[in-house]
Tab-separated table of C-alpha atoms in Angstrom:
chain	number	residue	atom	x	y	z
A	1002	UNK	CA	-38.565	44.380	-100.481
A	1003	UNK	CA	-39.732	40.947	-99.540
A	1004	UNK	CA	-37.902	41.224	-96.286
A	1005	UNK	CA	-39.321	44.346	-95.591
A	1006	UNK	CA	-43.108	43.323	-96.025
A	1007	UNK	CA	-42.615	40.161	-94.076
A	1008	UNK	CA	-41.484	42.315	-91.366
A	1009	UNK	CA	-44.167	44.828	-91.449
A	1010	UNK	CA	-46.585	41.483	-91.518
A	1011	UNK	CA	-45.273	40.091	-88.467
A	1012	UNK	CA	-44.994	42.893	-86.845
A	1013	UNK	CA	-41.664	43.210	-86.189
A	1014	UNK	CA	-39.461	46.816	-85.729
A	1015	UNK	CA	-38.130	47.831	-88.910
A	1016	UNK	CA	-34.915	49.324	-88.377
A	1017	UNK	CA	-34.220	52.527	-91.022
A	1018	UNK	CA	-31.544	50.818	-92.894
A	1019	UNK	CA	-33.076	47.340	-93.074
A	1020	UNK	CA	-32.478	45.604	-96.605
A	1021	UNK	CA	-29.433	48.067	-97.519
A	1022	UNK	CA	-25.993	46.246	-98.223
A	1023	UNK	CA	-23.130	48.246	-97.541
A	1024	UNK	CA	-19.560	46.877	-98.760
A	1025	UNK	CA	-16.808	47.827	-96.351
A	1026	UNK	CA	-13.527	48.575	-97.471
A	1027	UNK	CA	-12.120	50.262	-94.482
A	1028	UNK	CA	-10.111	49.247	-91.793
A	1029	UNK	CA	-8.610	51.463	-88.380
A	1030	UNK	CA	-11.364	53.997	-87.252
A	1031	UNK	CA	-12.853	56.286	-89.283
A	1032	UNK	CA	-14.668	53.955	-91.657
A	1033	UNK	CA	-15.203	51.096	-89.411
A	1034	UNK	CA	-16.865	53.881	-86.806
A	1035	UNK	CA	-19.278	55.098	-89.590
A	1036	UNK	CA	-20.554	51.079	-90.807
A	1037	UNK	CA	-20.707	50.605	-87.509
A	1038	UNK	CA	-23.503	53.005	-87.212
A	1039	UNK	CA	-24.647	51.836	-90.466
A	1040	UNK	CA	-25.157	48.304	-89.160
A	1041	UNK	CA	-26.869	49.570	-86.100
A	1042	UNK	CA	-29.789	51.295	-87.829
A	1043	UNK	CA	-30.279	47.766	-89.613
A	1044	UNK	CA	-28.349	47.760	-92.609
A	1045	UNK	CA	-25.863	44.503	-93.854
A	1046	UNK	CA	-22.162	45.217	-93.371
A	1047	UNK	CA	-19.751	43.085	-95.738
A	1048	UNK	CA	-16.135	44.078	-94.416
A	1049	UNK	CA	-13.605	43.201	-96.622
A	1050	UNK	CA	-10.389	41.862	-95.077
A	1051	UNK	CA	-6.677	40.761	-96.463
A	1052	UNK	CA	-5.993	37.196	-95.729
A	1053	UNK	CA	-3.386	36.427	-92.465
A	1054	UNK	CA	-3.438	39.911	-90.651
A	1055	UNK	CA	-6.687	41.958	-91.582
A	1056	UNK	CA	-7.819	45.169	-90.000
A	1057	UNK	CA	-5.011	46.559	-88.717
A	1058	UNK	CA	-6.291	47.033	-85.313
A	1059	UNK	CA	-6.957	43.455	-84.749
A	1060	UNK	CA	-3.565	43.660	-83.962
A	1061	UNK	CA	-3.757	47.070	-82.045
A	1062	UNK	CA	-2.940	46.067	-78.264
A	1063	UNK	CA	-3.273	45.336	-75.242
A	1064	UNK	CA	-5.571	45.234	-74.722
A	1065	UNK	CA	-6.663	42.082	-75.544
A	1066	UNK	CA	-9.653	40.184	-74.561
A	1067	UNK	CA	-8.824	36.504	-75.239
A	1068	UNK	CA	-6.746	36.672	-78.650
A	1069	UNK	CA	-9.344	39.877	-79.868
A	1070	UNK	CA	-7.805	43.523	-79.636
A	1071	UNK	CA	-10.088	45.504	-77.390
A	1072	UNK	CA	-9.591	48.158	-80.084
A	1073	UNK	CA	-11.177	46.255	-83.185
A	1074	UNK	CA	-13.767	44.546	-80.839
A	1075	UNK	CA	-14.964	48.268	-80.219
A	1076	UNK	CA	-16.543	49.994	-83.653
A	1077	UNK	CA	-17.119	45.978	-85.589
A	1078	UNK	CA	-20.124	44.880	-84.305
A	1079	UNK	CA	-22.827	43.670	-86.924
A	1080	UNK	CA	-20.699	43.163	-89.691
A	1081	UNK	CA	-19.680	40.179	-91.522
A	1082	UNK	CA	-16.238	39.873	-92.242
A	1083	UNK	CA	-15.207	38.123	-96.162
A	1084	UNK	CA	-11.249	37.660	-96.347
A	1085	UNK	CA	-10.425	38.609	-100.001
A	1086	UNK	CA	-6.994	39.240	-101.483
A	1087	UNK	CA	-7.852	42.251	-103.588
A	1088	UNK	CA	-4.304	42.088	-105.302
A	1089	UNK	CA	-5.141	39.168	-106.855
A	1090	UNK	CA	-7.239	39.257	-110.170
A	1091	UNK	CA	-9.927	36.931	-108.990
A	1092	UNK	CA	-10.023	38.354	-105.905
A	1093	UNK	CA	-10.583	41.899	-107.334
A	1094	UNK	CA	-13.381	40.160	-109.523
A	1095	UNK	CA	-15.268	39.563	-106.306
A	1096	UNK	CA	-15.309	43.060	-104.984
A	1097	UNK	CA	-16.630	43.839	-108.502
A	1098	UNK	CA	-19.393	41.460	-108.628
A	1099	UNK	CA	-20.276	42.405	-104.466
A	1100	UNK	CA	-20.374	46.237	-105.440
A	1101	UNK	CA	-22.416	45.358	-108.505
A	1102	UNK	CA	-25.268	44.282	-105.715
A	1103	UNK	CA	-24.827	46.340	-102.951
A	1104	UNK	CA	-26.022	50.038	-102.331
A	1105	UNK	CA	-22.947	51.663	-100.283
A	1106	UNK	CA	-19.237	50.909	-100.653
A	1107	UNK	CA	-16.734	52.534	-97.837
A	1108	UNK	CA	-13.172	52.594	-98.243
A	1109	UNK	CA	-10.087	54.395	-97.141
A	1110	UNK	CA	-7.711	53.020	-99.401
A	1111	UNK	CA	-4.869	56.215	-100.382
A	1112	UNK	CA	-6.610	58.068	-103.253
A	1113	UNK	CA	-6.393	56.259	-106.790
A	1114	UNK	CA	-5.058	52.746	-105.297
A	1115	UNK	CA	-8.866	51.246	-106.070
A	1116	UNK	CA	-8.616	52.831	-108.903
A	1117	UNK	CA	-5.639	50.517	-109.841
A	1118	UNK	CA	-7.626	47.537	-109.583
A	1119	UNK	CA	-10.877	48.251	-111.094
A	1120	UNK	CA	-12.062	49.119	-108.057
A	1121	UNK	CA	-12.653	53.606	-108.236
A	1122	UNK	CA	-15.886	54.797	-108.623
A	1123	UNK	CA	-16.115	55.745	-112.505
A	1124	UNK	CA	-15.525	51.700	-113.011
A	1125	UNK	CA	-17.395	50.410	-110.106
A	1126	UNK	CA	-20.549	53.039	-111.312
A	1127	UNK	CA	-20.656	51.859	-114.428
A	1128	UNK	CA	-21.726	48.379	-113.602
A	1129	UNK	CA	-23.789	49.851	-110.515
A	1130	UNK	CA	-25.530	53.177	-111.246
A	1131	UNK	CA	-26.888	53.424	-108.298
A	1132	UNK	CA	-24.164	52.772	-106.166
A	1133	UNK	CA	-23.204	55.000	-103.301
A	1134	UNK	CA	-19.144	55.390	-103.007
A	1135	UNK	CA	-17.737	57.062	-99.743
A	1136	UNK	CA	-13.814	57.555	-99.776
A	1137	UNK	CA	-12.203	58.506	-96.366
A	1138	UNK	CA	-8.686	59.858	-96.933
A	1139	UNK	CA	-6.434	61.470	-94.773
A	1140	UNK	CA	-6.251	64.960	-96.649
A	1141	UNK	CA	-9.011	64.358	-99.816
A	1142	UNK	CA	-8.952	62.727	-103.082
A	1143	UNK	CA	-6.891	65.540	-104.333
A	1144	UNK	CA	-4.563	68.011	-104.111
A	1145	UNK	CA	-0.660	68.331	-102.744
A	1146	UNK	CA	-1.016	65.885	-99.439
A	1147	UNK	CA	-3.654	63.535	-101.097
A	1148	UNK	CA	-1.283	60.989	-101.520
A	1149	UNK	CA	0.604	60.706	-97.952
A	1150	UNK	CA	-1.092	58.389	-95.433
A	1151	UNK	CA	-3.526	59.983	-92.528
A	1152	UNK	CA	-3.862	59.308	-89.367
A	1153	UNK	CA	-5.604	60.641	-86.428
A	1154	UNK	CA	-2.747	62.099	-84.611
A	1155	UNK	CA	-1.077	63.578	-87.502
A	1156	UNK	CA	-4.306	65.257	-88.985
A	1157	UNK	CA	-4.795	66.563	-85.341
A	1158	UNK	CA	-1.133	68.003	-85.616
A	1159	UNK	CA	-1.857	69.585	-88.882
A	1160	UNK	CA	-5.159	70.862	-88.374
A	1161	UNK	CA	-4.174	72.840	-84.848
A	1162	UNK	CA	-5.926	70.782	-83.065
A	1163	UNK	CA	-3.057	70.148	-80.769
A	1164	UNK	CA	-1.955	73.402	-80.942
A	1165	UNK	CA	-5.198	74.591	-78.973
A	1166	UNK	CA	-5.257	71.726	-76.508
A	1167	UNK	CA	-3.145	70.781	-73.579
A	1168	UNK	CA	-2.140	72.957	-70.467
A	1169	UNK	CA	-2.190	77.186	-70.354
A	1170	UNK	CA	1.658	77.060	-70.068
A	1171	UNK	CA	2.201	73.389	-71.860
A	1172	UNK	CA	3.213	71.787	-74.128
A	1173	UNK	CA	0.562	70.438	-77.105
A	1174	UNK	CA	-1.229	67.584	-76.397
A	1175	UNK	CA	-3.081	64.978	-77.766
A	1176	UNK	CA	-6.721	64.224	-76.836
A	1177	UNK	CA	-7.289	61.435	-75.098
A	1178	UNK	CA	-9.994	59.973	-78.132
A	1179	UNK	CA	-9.104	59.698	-81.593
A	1180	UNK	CA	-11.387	62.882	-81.834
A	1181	UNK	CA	-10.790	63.496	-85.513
A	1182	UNK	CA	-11.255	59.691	-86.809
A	1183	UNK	CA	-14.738	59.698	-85.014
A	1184	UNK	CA	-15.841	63.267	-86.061
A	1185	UNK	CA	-14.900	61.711	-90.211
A	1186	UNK	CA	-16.601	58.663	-89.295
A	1187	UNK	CA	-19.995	60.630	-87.705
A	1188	UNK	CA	-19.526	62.854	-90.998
A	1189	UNK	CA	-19.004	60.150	-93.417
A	1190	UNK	CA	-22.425	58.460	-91.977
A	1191	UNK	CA	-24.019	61.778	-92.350
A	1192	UNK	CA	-22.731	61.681	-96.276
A	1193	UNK	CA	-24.015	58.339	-96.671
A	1194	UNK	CA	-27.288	59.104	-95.337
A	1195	UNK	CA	-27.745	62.128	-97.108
A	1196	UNK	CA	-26.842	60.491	-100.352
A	1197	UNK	CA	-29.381	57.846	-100.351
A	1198	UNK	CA	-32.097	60.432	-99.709
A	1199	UNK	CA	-30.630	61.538	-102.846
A	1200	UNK	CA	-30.352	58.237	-104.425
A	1201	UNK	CA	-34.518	57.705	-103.308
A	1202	UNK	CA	-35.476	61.027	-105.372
A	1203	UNK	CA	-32.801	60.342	-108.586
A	1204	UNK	CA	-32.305	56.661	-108.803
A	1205	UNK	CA	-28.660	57.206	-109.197
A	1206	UNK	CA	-25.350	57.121	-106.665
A	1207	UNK	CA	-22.631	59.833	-105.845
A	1208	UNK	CA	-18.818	59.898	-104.836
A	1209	UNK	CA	-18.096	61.236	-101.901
A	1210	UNK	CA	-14.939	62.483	-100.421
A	1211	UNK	CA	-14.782	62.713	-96.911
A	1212	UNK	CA	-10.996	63.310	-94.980
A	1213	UNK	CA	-9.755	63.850	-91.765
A	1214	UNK	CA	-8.119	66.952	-92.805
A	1215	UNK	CA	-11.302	68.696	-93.460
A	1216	UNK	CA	-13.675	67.163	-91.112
A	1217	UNK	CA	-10.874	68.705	-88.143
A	1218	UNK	CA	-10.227	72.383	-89.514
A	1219	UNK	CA	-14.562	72.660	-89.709
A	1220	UNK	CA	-13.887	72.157	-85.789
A	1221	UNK	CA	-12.297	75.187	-85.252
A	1222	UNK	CA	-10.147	78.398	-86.624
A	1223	UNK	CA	-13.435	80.981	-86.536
A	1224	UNK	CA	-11.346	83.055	-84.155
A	1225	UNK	CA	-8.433	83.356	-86.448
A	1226	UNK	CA	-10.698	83.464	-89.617
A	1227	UNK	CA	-12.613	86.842	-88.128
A	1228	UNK	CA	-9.789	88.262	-86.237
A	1229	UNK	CA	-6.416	87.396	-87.507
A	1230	UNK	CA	-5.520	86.088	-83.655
A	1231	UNK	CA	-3.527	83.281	-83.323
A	1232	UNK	CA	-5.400	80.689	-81.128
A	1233	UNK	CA	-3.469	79.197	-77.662
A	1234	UNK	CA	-4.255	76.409	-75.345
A	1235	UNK	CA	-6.914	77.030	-72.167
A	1236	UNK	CA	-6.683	73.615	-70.394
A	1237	UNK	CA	-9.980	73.217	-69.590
A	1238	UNK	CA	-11.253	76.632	-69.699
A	1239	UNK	CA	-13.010	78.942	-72.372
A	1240	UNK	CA	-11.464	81.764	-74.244
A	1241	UNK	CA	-14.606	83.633	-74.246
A	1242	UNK	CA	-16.160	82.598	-71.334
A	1243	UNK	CA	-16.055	82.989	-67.214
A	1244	UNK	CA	-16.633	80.830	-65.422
A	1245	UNK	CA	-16.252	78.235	-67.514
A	1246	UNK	CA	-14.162	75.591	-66.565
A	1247	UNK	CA	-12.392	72.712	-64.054
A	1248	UNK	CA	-11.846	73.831	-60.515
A	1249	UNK	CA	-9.695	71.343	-58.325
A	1250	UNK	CA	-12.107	70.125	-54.916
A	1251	UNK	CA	-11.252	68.746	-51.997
A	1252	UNK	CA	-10.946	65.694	-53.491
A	1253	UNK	CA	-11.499	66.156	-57.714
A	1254	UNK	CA	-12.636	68.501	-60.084
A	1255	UNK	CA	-15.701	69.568	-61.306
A	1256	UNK	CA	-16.287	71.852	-64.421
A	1257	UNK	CA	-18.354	74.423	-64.164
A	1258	UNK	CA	-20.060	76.245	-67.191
A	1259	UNK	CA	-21.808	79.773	-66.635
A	1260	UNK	CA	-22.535	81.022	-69.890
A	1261	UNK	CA	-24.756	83.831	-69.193
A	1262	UNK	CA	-24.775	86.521	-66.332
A	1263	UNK	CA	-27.658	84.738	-64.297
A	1264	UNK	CA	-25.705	81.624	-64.371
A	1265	UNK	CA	-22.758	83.395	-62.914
A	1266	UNK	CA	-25.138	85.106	-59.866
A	1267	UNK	CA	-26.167	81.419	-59.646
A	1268	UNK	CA	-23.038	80.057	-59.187
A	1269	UNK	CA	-22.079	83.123	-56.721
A	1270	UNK	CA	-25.089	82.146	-54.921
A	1271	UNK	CA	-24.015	77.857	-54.460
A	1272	UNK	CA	-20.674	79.099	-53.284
A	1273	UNK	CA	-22.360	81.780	-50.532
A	1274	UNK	CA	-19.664	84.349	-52.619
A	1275	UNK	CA	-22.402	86.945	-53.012
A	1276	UNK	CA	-20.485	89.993	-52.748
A	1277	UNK	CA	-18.588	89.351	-56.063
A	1278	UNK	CA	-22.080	89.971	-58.020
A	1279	UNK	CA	-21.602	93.701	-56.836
A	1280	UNK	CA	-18.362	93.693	-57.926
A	1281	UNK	CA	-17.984	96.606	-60.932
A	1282	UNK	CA	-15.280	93.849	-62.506
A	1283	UNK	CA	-17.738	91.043	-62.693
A	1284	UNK	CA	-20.853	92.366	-64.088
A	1285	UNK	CA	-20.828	91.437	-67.620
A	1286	UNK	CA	-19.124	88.296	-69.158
A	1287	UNK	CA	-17.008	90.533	-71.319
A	1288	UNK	CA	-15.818	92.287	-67.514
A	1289	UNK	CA	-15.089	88.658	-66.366
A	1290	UNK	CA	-12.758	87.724	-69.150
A	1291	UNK	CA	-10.668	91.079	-69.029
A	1292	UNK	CA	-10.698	90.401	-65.340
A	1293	UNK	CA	-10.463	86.320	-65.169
A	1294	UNK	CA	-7.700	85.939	-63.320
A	1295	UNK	CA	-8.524	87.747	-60.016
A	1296	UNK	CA	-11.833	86.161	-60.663
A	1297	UNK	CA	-10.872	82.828	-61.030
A	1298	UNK	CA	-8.430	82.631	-57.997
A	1299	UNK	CA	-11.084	83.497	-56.054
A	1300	UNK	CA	-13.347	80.910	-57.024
A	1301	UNK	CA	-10.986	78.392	-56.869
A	1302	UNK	CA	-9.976	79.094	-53.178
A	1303	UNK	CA	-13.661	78.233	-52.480
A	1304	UNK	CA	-13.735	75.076	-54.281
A	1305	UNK	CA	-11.358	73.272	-52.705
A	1306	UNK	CA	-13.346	73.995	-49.475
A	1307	UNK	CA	-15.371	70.982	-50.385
A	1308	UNK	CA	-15.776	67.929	-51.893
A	1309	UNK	CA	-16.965	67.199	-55.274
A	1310	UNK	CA	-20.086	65.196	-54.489
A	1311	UNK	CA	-20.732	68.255	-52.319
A	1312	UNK	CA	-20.505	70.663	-55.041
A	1313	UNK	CA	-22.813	69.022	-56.941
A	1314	UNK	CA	-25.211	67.934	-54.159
A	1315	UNK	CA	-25.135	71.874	-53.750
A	1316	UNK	CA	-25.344	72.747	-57.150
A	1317	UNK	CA	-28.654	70.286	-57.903
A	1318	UNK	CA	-31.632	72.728	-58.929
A	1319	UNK	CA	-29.439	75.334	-59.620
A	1320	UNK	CA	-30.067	75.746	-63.226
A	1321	UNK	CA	-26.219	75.783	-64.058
A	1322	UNK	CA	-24.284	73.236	-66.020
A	1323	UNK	CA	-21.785	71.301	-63.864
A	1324	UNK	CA	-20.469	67.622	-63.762
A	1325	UNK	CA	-17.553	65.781	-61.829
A	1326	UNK	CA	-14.098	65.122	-64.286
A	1327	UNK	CA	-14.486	61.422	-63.869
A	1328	UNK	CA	-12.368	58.369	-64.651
A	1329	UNK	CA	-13.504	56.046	-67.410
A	1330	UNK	CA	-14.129	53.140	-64.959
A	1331	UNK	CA	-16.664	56.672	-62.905
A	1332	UNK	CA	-18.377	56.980	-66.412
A	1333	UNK	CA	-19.912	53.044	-67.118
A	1334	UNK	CA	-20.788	53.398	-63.039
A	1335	UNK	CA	-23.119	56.530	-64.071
A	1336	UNK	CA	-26.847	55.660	-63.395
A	1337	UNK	CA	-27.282	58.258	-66.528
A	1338	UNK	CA	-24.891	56.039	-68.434
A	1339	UNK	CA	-26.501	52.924	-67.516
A	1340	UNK	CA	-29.899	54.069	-68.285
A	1341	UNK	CA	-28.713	55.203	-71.693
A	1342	UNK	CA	-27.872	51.854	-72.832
A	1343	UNK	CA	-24.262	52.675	-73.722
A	1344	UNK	CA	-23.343	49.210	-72.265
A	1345	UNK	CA	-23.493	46.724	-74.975
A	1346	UNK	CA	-22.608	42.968	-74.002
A	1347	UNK	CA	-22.449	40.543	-76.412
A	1348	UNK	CA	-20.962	36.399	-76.778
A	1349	UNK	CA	-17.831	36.072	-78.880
A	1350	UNK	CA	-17.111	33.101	-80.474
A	1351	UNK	CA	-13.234	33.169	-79.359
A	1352	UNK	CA	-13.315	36.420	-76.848
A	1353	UNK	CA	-16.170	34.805	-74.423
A	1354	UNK	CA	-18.551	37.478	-73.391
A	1355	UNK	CA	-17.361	41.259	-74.267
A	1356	UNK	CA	-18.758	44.610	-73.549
A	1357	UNK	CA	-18.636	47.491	-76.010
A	1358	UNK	CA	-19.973	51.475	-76.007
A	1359	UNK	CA	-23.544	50.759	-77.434
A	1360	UNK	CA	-25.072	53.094	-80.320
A	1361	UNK	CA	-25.471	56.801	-78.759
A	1362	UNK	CA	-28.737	57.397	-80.644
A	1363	UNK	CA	-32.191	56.336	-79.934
A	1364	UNK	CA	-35.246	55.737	-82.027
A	1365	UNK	CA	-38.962	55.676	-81.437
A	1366	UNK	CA	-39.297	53.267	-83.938
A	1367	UNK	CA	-37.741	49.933	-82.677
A	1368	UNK	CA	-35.344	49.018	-80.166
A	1369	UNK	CA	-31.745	48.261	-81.083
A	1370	UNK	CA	-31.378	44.545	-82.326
A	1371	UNK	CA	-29.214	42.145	-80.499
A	1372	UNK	CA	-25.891	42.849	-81.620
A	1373	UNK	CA	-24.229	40.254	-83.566
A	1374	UNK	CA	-20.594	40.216	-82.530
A	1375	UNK	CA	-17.454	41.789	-83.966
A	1376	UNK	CA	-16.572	39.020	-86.761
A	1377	UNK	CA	-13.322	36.770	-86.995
A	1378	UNK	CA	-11.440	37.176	-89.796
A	1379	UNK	CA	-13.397	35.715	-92.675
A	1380	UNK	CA	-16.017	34.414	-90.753
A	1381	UNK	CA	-18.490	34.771	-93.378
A	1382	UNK	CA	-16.680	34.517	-96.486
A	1383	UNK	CA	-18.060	31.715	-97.760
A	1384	UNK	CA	-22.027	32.551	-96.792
A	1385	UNK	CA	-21.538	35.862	-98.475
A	1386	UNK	CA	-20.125	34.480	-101.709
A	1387	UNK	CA	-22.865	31.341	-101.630
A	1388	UNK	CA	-26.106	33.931	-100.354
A	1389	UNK	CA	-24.964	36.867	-101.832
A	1390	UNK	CA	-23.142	36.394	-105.374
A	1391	UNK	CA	-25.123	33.227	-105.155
A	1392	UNK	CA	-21.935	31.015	-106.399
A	1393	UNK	CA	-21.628	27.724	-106.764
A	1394	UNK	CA	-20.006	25.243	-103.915
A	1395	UNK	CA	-17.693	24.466	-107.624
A	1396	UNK	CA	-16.812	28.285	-108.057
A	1397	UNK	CA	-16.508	28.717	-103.893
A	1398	UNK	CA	-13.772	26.093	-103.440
A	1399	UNK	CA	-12.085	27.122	-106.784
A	1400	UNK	CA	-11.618	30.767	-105.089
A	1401	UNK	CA	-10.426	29.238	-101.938
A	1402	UNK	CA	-7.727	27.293	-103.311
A	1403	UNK	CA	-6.530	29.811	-105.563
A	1404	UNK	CA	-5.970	31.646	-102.115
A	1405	UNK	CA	-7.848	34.811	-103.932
A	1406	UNK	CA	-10.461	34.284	-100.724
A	1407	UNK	CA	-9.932	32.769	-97.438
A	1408	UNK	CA	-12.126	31.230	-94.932
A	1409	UNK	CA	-11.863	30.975	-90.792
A	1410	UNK	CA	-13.489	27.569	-89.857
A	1411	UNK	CA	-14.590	29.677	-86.728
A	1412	UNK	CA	-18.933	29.661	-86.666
């Protein structure tokens, strides 16, 4: 609260999650994604490591930037990073007494391992009422699979993700972005932020179970669900919908999304193919998709008439959706990109200067903070047992040569 008034004093931009302690648990994507965000909007991210390797994907390359994983450097920023060895009982004490003072703890740990050590919610609650405890699991606390490991690919395999992407006539495939880690990370965030509106109105914190299982099947199935149809791949078109898709140019693609019948006179119009609009077959969207493929041959023959900055040059004003399939190096040239902010460059103390994806969200409020870097492992460990827990320099170097903490010399 102090920090909070002498910010409002000064002046300063008080970021929404200013003053709130979150204890991170997590390592990989999902959770480190979601306290990501949670550091962005301003709140204080202790990530717990094991001593020697920590997060896994500190190892996850190349590639590599200096001796950092590209990977880890990615979703860490603004956190501080405590090495604790949580198998050992005075390690296990610490994660007590840090939960016992912070407001969120994250952690993907397989269901009932915390539990173990003193560390599930029904303990970790009863010292900290108030305490906010988001589990990310690969199927859910419970049930048959709650015990077998998740990850991204295999939850996208078993939720049909796969099955419904990749070529018309190929073989499954996997997306390109661990879609399903970020979609539990962006709904564990959610979860957290709806549970300490709920913590503001009833004093008191909440479990929550949050899985990549879950968080991938709410993506999809309502065909099957209302129909009993078995789903199939499209590439990059729609089941539903015509035109609405990649065409190959002259020289690319570009996708092109008419999702109403003025859109598709529209796009008849850019591509001077008038006389399809008085085509019987083509009046209706539910015509075009009983009649796609005649439809879409056509349209394709046109497209690769021209190039795809001409397409879009032609398509500017238009009113319909289009965009060039670009490259990744195409996207971070995009003047819409740039303007966005999604470049975030920061110093390193081993990796030099790095640039990340910056936070996707803006606020009227304050401007994001200059990002503190992705941490070394236990960079902060002793600062957050001497400011936080408020131990002793006695109590500090008893823990570090009992090996149940560790600390990187790196500042």
């Amino acid at each position: 609260n102090f920090q909070r008034l002498h910010l409002m004093s000064t002046g300063e931009q008080l970021r929404p999650l200013e003053g709130l302690t979150v204890l991170d648990l997590t390592r990989v994507l999902a959770g480190p994604f979601a306290t990501m965000i949670l550091g962005d909007l301003g709140a204080e991210v202790i990530k717990v490591e094991r001593p020697g390797a920590g997060d896994d994907t500190r190892a996850w390359g190349p590639p590599f930037v200096g001796a950092e994983s590209a990977y880890f450097l990615s979703v860490n920023r603004n956190k501080k990073s405590i090495c604790v060895d949580l198998k050992h009982p005075r390690g296990a004490g610490v994660i007590q007494e840090l939960a016992g003072v912070c407001d969120v703890l994250v952690e993907n740990y397989l269901p009932g391992k915390l539990h173990q050590m003193g560390l599930g919610y029904d303990q970790l609650s009863r010292v900290n009422p108030r305490l906010i405890y988001c589990s990310i699991s690969g199927y859910g606390q419970t049930g048959p699979q709650s015990q077998s490991p998740g990850y991204d690919s295999i939850a996208s395999a078993v939720s049909g993700m796969m099955h419904i992407t990749g070529p018309e006539d190929g073989e499954p495939v996997r997306p390109g972005v661990a879609m399903t880690d970020l979609a539990t990370g962006l709904y564990a965030h959610g979860a957290i932020m709806a549970a300490l509106l709920q913590q503001h109105r009833t004093g008191r914190g909440v479990h929550i179970d949050c899985n990549l299982l879950s968080s991938q099947v709410r993506g999809g199935g309502v065909r099957h669900l209302n129909s009993g149809k078995e789903a199939r791949r499209w590439g990059t078109a729609h089941e539903s919908i015509v035109p609405y898709q990649g065409f190959r140019t002259k020289d690319g693609h570009i996708v092109v999304a008419a999702g109403n019948d003025k859109q598709f006179v529209k796009v008849c119009r850019v591509l001077q193919l008038m006389e399809l609009t008085d085509d019987p077959k083509y009046k209706t969207n539910t015509l075009r998709v009983q009649h796609r493929k005649q439809l879409l041959h056509t349209l394709s023959q046109r497209f690769l008439q021209e190039q795809t900055a001409d397409w879009l040059r032609r398509f500017e004003g238009s009113g319909v959706p289009v965009g060039p399939i670009n490259s990744i190096q195409e996207v971070f040239s995009d003047p819409q990109v740039k303007h966005n902010g999604l470049i975030q460059k920061m110093n390193h103390p081993t990796a030099g200067s790095i640039a990340v994806p910056g936070p996707a969200v803006r606020f009227s409020s304050f401007r994001p903070a200059e990002p503190t870097p992705p941490p070394v492992i236990g960079q902060h460990t002793v600062q957050v047992l001497r400011h936080t827990l408020s131990y002793s320099d006695d109590v500090i170097q008893s823990l570090l040569e009992s090996k149940a903490v560790a600390q990187n010399e790196v500042s």
